[in-house]
PDB file of C-alpha atoms in Angstrom:
ATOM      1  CA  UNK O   1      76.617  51.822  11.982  1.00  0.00           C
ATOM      2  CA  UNK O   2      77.234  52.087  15.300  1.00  0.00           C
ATOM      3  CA  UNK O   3      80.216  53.325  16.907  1.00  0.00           C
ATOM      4  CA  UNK O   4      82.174  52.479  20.177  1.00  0.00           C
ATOM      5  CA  UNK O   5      82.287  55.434  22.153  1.00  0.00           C
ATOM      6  CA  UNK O   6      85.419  55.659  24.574  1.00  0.00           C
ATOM      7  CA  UNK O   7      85.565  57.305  27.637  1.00  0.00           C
ATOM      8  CA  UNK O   8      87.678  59.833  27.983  1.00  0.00           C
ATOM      9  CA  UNK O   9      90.340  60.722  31.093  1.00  0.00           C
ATOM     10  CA  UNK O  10      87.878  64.069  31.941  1.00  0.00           C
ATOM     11  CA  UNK O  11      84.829  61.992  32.068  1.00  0.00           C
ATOM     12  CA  UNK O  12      86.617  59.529  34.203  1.00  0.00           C
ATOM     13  CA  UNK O  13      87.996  62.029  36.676  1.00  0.00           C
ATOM     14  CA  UNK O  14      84.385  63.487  37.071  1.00  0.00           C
ATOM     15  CA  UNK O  15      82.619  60.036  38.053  1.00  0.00           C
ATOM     16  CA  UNK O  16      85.297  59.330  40.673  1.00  0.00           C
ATOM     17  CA  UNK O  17      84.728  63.199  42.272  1.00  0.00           C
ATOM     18  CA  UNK O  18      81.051  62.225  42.051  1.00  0.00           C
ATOM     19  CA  UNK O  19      81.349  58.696  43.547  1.00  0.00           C
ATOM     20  CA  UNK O  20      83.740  60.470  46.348  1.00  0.00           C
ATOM     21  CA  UNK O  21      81.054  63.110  47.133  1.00  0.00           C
ATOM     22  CA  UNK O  22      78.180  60.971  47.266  1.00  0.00           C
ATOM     23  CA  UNK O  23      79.972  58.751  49.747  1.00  0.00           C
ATOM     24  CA  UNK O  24      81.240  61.740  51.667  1.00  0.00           C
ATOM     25  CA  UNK O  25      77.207  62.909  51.625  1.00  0.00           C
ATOM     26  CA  UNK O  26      76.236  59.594  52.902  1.00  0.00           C
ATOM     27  CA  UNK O  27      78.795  59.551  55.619  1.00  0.00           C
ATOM     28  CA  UNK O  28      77.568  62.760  57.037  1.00  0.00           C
ATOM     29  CA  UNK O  29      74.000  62.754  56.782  1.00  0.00           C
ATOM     30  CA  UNK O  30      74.756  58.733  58.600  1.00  0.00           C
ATOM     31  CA  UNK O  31      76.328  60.533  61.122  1.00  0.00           C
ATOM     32  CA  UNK O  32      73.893  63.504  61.877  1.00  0.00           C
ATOM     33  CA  UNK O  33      70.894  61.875  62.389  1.00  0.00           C
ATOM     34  CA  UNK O  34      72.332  59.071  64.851  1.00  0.00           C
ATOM     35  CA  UNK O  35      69.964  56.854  67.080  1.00  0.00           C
ATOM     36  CA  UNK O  36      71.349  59.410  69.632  1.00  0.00           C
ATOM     37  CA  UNK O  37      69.776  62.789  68.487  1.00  0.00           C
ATOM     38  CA  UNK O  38      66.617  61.325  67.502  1.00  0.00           C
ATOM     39  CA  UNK O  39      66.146  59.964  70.872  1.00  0.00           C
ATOM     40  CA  UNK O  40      67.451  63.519  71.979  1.00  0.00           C
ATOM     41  CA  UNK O  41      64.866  65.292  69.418  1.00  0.00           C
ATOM     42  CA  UNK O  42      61.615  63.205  70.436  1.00  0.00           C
ATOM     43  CA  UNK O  43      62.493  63.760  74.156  1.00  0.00           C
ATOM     44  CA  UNK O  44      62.615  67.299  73.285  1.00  0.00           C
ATOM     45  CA  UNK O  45      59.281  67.291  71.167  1.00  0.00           C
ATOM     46  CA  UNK O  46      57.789  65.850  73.978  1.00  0.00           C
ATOM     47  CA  UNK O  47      59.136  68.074  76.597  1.00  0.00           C
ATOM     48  CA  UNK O  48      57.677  70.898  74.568  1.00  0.00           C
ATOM     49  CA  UNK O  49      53.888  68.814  74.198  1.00  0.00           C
ATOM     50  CA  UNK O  50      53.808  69.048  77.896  1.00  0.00           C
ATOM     51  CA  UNK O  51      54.500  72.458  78.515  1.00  0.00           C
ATOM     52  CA  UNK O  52      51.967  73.564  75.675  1.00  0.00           C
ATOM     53  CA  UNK O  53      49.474  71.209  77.478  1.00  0.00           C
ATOM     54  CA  UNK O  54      50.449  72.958  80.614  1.00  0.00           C
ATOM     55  CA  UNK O  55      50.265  76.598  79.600  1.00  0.00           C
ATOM     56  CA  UNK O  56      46.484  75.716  77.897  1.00  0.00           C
ATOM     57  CA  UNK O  57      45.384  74.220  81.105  1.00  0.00           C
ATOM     58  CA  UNK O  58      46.142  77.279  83.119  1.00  0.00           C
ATOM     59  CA  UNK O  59      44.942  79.806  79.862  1.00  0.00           C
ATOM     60  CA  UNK O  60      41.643  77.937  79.886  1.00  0.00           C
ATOM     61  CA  UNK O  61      41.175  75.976  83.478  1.00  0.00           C
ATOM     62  CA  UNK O  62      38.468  73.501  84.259  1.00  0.00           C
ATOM     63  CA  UNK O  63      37.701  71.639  87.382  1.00  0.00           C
ATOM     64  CA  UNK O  64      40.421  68.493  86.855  1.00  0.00           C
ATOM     65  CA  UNK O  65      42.693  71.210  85.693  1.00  0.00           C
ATOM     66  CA  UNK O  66      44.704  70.980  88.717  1.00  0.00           C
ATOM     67  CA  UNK O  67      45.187  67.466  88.572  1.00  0.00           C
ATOM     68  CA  UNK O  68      46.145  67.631  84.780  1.00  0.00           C
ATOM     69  CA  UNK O  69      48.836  70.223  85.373  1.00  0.00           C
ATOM     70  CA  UNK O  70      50.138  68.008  88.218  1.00  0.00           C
ATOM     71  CA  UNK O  71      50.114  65.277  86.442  1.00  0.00           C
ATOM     72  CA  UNK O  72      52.003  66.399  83.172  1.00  0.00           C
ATOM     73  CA  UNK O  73      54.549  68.118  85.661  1.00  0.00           C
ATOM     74  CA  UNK O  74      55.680  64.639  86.867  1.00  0.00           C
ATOM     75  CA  UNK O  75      56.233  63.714  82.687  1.00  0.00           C
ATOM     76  CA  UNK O  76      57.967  66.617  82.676  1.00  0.00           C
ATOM     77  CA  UNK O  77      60.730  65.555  85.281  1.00  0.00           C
ATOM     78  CA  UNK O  78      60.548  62.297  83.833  1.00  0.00           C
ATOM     79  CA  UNK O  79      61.889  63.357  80.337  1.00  0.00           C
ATOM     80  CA  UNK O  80      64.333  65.611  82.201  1.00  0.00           C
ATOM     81  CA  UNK O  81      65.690  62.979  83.738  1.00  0.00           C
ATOM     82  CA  UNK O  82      65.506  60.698  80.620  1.00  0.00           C
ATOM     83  CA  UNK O  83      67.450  64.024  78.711  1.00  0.00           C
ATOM     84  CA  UNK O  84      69.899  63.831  81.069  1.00  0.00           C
ATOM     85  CA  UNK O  85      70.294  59.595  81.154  1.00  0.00           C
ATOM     86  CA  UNK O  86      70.645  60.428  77.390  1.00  0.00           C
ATOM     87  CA  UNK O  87      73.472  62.684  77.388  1.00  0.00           C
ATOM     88  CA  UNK O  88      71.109  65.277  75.225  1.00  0.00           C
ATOM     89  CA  UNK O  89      72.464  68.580  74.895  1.00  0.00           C
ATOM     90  CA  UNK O  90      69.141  70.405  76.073  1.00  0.00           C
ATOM     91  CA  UNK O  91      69.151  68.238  79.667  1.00  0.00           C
ATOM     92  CA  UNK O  92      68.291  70.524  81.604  1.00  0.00           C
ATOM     93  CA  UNK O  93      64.892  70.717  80.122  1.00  0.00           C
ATOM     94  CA  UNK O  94      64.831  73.308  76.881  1.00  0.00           C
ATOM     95  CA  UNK O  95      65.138  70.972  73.856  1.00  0.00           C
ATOM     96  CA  UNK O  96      67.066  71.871  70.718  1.00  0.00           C
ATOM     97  CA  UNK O  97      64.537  71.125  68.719  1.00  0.00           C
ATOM     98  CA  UNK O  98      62.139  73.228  70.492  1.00  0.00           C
ATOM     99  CA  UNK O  99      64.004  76.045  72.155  1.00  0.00           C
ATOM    100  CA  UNK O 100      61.753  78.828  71.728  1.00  0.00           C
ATOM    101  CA  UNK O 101      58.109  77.372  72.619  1.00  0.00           C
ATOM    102  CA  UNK O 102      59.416  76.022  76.009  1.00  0.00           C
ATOM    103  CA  UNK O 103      60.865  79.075  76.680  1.00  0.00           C
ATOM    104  CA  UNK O 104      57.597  80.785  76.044  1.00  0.00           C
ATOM    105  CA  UNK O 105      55.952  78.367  77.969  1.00  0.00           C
ATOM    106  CA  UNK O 106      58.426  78.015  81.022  1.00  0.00           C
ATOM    107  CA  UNK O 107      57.466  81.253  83.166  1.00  0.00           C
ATOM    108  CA  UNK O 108      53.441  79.473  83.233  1.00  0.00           C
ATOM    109  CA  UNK O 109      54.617  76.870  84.272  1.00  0.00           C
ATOM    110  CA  UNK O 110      56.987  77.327  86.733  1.00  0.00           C
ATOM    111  CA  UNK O 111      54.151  80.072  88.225  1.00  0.00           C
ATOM    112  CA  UNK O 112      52.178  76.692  87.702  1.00  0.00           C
ATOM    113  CA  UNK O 113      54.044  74.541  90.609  1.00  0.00           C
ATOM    114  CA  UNK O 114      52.940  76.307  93.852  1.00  0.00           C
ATOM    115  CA  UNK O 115      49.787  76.561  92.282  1.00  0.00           C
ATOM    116  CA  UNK O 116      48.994  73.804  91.238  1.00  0.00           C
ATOM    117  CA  UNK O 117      50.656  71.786  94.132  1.00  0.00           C
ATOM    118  CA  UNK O 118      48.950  72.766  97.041  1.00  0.00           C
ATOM    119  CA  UNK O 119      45.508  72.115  95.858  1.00  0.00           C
ATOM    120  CA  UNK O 120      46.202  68.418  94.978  1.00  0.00           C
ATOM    121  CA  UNK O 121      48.062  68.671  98.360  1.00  0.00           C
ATOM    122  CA  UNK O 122      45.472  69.775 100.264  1.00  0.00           C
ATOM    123  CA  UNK O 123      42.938  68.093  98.798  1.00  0.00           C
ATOM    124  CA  UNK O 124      44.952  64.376  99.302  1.00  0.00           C
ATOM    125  CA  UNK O 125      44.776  64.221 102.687  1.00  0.00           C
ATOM    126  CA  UNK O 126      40.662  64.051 103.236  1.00  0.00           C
ATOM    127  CA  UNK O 127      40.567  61.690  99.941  1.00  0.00           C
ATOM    128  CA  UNK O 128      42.839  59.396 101.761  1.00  0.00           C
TER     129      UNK O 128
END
């Protein structure tokens, strides 16, 4: 004894809202997390690596320190200028995604620069 069940004009009004709102989800969610900000977001992430890296160095120095710092500062510019090739709203150098470590870490390491240049500086000439 079974019996036909017919669906009724509520039920049909609530699976097209549903279908419409699942779409509309799709299409935003599609459109935040473009090949754009990801790009933007690992630039930043790695922005914010390299000033951690930086800050440690100086926290806890060693003999190659000097060297290391120099070293990551040249990444640094490097994903600056990749930020900025990108069109990624944090260019200038303080990521979205990480907009409060760098800014913790920025005064070290722009201390770091003068620092950290003239030794390498100095110490290229004899090597070379």
């Amino acid at each position: 004894m079974s019996r036909k069940r017919t669906v009724g004009r509520r039920q049909k009004i609530i699976v097209c809202v549903s279908a419409a709102a699942l779409v509309g989800g799709i299409a935003i969610a599609t459109t935040g997390t473009s090949q754009a900000s990801v790009a933007c977001d690992g630039l930043a992430t790695a922005l914010s690596n390299n000033q951690k890296f930086i800050a440690d160095q100086q926290a806890h120095p060693d003999a190659q320190s000097a060297a290391r710092i120099a070293n990551r500062q040249a990444v640094i510019k490097e994903i600056q200028v990749k930020q900025r090739a990108a069109g990624c709203s944090g260019g200038a150098g303080e990521g979205d995604a990480a907009g409060a470590p760098p800014a913790a870490n920025e005064p070290p390491a722009s201390s770091a620069p003068p620092a950290a240049s003239a030794p390498p500086a100095s110490q290229a000439p004899p090597g070379s």
